[in-house]
Short mmCIF file of C-alpha atoms in Angstrom, two decimals:
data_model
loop_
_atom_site.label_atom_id
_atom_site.label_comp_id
_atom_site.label_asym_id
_atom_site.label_seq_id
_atom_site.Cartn_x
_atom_site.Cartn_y
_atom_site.Cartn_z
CA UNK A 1 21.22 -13.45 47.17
CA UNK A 2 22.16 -16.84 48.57
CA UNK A 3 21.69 -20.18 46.69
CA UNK A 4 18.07 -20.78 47.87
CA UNK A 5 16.85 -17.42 46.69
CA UNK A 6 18.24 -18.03 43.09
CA UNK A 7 16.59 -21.38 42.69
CA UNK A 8 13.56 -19.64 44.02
CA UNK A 9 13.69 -17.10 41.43
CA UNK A 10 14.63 -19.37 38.76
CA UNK A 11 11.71 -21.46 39.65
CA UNK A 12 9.32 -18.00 39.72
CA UNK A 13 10.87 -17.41 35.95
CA UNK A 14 10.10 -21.06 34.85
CA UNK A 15 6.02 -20.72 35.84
CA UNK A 16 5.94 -17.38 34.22
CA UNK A 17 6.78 -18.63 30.97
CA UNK A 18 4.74 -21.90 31.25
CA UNK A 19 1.65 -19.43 32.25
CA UNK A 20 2.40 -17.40 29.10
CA UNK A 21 2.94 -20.41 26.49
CA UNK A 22 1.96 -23.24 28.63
CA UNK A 23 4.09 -26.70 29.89
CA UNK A 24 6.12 -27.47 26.43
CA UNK A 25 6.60 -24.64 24.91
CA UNK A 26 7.12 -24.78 20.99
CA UNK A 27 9.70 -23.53 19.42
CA UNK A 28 10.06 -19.88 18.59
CA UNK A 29 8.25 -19.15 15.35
CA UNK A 30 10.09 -16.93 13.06
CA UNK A 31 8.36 -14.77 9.94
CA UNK A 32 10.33 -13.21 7.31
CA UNK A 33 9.44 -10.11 5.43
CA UNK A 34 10.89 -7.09 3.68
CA UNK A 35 10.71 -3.33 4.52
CA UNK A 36 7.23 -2.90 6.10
CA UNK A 37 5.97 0.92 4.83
CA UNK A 38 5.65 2.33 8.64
CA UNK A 39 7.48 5.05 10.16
CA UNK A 40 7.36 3.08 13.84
CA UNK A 41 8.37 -0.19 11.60
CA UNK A 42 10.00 -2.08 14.96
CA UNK A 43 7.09 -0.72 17.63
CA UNK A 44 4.36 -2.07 15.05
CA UNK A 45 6.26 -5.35 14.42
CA UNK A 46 6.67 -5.71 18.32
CA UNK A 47 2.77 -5.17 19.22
CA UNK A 48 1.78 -7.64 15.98
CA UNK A 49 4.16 -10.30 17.28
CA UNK A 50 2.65 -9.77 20.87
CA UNK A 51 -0.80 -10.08 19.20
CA UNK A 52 0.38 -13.44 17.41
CA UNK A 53 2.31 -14.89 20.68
CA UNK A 54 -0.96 -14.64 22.20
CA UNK A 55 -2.98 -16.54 19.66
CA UNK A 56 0.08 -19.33 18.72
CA UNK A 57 0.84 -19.88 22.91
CA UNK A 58 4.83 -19.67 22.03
CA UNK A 59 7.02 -16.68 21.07
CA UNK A 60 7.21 -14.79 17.47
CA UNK A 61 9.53 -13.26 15.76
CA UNK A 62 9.91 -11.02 12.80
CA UNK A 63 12.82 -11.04 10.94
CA UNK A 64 12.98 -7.83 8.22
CA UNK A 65 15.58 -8.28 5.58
CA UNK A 66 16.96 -5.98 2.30
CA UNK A 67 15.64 -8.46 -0.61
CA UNK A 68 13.28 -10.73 -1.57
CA UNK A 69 16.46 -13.16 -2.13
CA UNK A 70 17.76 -12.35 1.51
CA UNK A 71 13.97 -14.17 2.87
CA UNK A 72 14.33 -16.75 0.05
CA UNK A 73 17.56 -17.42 1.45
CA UNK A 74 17.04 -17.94 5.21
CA UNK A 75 13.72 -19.77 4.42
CA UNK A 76 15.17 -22.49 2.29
CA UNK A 77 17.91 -22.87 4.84
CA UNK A 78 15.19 -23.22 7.89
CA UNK A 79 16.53 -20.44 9.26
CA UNK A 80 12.51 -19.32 9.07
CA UNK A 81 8.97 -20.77 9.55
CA UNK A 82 7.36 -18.40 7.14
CA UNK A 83 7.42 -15.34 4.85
CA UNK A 84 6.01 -12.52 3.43
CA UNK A 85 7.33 -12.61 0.11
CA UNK A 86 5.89 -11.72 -3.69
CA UNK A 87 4.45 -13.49 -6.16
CA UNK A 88 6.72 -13.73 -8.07
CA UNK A 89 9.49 -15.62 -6.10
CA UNK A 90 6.25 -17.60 -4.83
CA UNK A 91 5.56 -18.92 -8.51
CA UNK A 92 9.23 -19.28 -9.20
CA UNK A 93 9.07 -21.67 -5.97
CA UNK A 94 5.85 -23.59 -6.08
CA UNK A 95 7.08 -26.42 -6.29
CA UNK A 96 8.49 -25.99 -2.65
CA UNK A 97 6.27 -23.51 -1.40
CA UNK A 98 2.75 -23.56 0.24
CA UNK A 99 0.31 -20.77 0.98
CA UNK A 100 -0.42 -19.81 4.10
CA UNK A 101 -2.10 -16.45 3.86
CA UNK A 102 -2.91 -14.01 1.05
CA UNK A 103 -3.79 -10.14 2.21
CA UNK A 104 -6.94 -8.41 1.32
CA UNK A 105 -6.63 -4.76 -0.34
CA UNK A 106 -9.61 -3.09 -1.27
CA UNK A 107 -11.54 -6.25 -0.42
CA UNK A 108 -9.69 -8.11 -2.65
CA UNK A 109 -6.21 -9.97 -2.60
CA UNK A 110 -5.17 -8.45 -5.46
CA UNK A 111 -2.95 -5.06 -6.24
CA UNK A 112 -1.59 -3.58 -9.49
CA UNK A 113 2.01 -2.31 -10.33
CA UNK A 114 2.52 1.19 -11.33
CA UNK A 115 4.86 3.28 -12.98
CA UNK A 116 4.98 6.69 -11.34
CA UNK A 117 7.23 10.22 -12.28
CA UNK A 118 7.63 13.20 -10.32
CA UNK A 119 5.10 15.71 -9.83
CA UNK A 120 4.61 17.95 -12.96
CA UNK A 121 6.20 15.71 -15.07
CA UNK A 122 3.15 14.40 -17.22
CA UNK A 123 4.57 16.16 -20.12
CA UNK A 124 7.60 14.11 -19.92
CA UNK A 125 6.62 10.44 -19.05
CA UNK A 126 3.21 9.82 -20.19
CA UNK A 127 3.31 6.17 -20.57
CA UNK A 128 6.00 3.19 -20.94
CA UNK A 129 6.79 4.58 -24.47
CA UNK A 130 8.53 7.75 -23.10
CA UNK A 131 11.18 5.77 -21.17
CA UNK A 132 13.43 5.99 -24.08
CA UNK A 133 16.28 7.46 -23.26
CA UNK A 134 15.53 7.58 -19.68
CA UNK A 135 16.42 6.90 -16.05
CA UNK A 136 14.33 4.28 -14.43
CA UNK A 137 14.00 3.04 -11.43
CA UNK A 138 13.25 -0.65 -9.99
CA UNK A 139 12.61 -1.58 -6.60
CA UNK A 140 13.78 -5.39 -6.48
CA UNK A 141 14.79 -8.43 -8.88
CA UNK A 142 12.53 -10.68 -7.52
CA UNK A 143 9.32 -7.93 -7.08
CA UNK A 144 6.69 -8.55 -9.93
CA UNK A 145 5.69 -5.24 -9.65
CA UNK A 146 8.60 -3.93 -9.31
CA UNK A 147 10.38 -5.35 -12.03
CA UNK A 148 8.94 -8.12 -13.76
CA UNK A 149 5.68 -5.87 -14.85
CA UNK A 150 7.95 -3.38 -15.83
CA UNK A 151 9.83 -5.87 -18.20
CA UNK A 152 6.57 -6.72 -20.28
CA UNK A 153 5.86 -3.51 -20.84
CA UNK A 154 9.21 -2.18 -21.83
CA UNK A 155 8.88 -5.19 -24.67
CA UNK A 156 5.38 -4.41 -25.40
CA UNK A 157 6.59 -0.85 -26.13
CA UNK A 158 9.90 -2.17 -28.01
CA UNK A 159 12.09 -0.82 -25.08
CA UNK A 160 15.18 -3.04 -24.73
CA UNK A 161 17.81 -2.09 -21.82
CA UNK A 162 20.26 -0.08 -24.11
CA UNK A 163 17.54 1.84 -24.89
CA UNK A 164 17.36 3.09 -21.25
CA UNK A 165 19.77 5.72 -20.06
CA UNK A 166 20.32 3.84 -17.04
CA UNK A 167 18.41 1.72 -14.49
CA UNK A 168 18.68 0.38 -11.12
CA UNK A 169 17.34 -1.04 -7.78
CA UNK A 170 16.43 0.84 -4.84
CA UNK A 171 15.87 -2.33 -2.84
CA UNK A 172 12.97 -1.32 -1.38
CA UNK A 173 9.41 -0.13 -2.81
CA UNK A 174 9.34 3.15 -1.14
CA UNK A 175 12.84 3.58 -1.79
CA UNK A 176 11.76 3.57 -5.87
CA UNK A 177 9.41 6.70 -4.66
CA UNK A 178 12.06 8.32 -2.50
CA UNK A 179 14.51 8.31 -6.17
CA UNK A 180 11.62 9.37 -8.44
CA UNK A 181 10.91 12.17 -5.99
CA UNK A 182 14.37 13.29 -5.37
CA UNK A 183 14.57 12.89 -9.51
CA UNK A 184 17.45 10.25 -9.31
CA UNK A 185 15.28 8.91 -11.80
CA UNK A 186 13.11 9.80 -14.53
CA UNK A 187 10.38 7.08 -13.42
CA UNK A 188 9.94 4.05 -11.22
CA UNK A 189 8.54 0.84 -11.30
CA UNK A 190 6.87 0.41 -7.71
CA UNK A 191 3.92 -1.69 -5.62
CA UNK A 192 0.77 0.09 -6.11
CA UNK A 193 -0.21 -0.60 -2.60
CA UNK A 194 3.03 0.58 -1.25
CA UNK A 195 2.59 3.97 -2.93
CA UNK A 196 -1.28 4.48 -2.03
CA UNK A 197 -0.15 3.67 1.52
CA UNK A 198 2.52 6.14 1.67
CA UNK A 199 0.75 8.61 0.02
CA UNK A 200 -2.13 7.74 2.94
CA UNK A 201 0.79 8.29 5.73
CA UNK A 202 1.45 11.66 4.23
CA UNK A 203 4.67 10.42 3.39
CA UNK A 204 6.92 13.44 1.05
CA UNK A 205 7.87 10.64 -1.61
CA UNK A 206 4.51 10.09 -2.25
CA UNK A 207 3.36 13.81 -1.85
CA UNK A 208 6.47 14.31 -4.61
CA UNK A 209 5.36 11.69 -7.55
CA UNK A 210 2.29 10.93 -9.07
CA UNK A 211 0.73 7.86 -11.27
CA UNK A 212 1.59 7.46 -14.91
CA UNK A 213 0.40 4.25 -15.42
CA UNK A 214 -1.42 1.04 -13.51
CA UNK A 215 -1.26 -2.15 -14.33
CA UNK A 216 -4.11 -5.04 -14.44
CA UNK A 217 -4.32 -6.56 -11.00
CA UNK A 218 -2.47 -9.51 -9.55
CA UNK A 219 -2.05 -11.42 -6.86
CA UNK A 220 -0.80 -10.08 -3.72
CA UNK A 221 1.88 -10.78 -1.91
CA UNK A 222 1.38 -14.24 0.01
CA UNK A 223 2.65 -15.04 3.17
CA UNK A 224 3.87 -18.72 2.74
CA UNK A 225 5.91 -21.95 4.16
CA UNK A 226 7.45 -24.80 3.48
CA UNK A 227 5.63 -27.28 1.60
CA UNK A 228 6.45 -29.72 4.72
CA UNK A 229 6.56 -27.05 7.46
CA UNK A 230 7.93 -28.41 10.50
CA UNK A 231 6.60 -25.69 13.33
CA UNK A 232 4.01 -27.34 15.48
CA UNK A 233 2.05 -23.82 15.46
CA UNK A 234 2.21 -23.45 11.21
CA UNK A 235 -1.19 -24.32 11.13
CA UNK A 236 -2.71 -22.00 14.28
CA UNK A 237 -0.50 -19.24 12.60
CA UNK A 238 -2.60 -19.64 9.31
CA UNK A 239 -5.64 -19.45 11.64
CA UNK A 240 -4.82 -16.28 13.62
CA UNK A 241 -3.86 -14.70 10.93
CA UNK A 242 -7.07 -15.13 9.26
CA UNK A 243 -9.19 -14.49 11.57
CA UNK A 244 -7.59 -10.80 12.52
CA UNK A 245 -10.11 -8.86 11.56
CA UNK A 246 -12.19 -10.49 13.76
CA UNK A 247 -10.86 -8.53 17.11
CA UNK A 248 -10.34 -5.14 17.73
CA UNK A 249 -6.59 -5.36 18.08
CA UNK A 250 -6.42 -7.30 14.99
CA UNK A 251 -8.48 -4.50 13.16
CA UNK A 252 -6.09 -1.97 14.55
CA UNK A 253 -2.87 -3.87 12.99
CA UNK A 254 -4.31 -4.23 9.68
CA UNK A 255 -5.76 -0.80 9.57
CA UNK A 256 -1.84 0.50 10.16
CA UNK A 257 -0.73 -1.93 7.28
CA UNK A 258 -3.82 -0.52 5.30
CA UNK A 259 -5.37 -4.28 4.93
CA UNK A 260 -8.58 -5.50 5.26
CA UNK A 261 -7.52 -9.23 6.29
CA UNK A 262 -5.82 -12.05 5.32
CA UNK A 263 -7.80 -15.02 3.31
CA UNK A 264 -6.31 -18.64 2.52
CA UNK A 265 -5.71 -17.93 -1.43
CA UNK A 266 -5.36 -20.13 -4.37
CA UNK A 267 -2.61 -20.66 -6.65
CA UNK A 268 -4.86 -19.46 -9.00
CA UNK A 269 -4.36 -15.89 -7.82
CA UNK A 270 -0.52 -15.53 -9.25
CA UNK A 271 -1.74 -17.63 -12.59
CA UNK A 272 -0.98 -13.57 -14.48
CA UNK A 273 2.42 -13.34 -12.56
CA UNK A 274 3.14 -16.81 -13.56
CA UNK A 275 2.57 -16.61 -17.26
CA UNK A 276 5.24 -13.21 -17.24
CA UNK A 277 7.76 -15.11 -15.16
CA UNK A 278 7.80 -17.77 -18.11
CA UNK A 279 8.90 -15.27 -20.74
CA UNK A 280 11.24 -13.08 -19.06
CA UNK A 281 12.96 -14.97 -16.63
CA UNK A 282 16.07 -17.24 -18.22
CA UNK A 283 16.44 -20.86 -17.94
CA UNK A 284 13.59 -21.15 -15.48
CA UNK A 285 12.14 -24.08 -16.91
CA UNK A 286 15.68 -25.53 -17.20
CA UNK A 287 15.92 -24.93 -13.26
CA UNK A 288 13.20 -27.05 -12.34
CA UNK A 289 11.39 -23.87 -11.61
CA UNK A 290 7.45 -23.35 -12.40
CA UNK A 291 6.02 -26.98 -13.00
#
């Protein structure tokens, strides 16, 4: 290829990409989230950020990470545009964080915690109160129901951690099912949407535990930026994302996640998650956190 055919090509590349996301093309726009519950996790997270590229008019990307802290992290360092976090981190944040989107589940952007055993084990763990003595298992530090649920009910039972035989995190919702099942532990503290999901995807974990216990509801997990978000395309992000279940491709996404849509939300929603994060979380108040 001599020098004239490269700059031709070149050129050819250069109107592509300005036909796909037009003249000045934004920055890329980067979403961080935790373990999504799908077998195909990177297809589906390919075809949504196709969907989104579409809507925005730049390119998406989805970057999954092990923790809650590990998408705290990168977003507070502006190595993201927006995540998919909990509500808990979001209310131990507010004061830097915005809401962008809130999911719907049932018709509602709410969810519950539970606390599930293995299969045939009613007579064992019945409630909270039977965890004396016990394994349990916890999916993250920074999950509300994964954790900080499962703190107020261990006190409201007069459960301290000695009185456990051991606990630990899985890192990862359907990891807490995947230990219960296997009986690495003698419960688990796990997202109730997670483990209705799973247990819709015929997933074993789920097939291998079963409810002891649900929580009220709370507010679901938010996806949310910076208070001062600097991506041109925060805003028509918020839009597309809301108005997915308007299209049939949009439908088809949030039918794989097991969603009905995304609404705007209110602080409002997390007021429950906030009010637990001011008792059992140290020095929060001290940190500047929850004002």
């Amino acid at each position: 290829m001599n020098r004239r055919q490269v700059l031709l090509a070149a050129l050819a590349l250069s109107t592509s990409a300005k036909s796909i996301f037009g003249a000045t093309q934004p920055p890329r726009l980067r979403i961080g989230l935790t373990a999504v519950i799908l077998a195909d996790q990177a297809a589906f997270l390919s075809r949504w950020s196709r969907y989104l590229e579409q809507r925005l008019q730049c390119p998406v990307a989805f970057v999954a990470r092990e923790s809650y802290q590990d998408v705290n992290d990168l977003l507070f360092a502006n190595q993201l545009d927006a995540a998919w976090i909990c509500g808990y981190p979001y209310v131990l944040n507010q004061t830097r964080l915005k809401l962008l989107a809130v999911p719907l589940y049932q018709g509602k952007p709410l969810y519950r915690s539970y606390l599930i055993r293995p299969r045939g084990d009613a007579a064992k763990i019945r409630n909270w109160a039977d965890l004396r003595g016990k394994v349990l298992a916890y999916s993250d530090p920074l999950s509300n129901s994964g954790w900080l649920v499962a703190q107020s009910q261990l006190a409201a039972n007069g459960i301290g951690a000695r009185d456990l035989k051991r606990s630990f995190f899985t890192h990862g919702h359907s990891h807490v099912a995947e230990a219960v099942a296997a009986r690495l532990a003698s419960a688990g503290s796990i997202d109730g949407y997670v483990w209705e999901t799973m247990r819709l995807q015929g997933m074993a974990a789920a097939e291998q535990t079963e409810v002891a216990w649900q929580s009220d509801l709370y507010g679901f997990p938010p996806l949310v930026v910076h208070r001062s978000p600097s991506h041109p395309r925060t805003e028509t992000l918020q839009q597309a994302l809301l108005a997915m279940g308007a299209d049939e491709e949009g439908r088809t996404l949030l039918n794989e996640l097991n969603l009905d849509g995304f609404v705007a939300g209110e602080p409002a929603l997390f007021r429950s998650i906030r009010k637990l994060a001011l008792i059992f979380t140290p020095g929060v108040q001290s940190r500047g956190g929850l004002s």
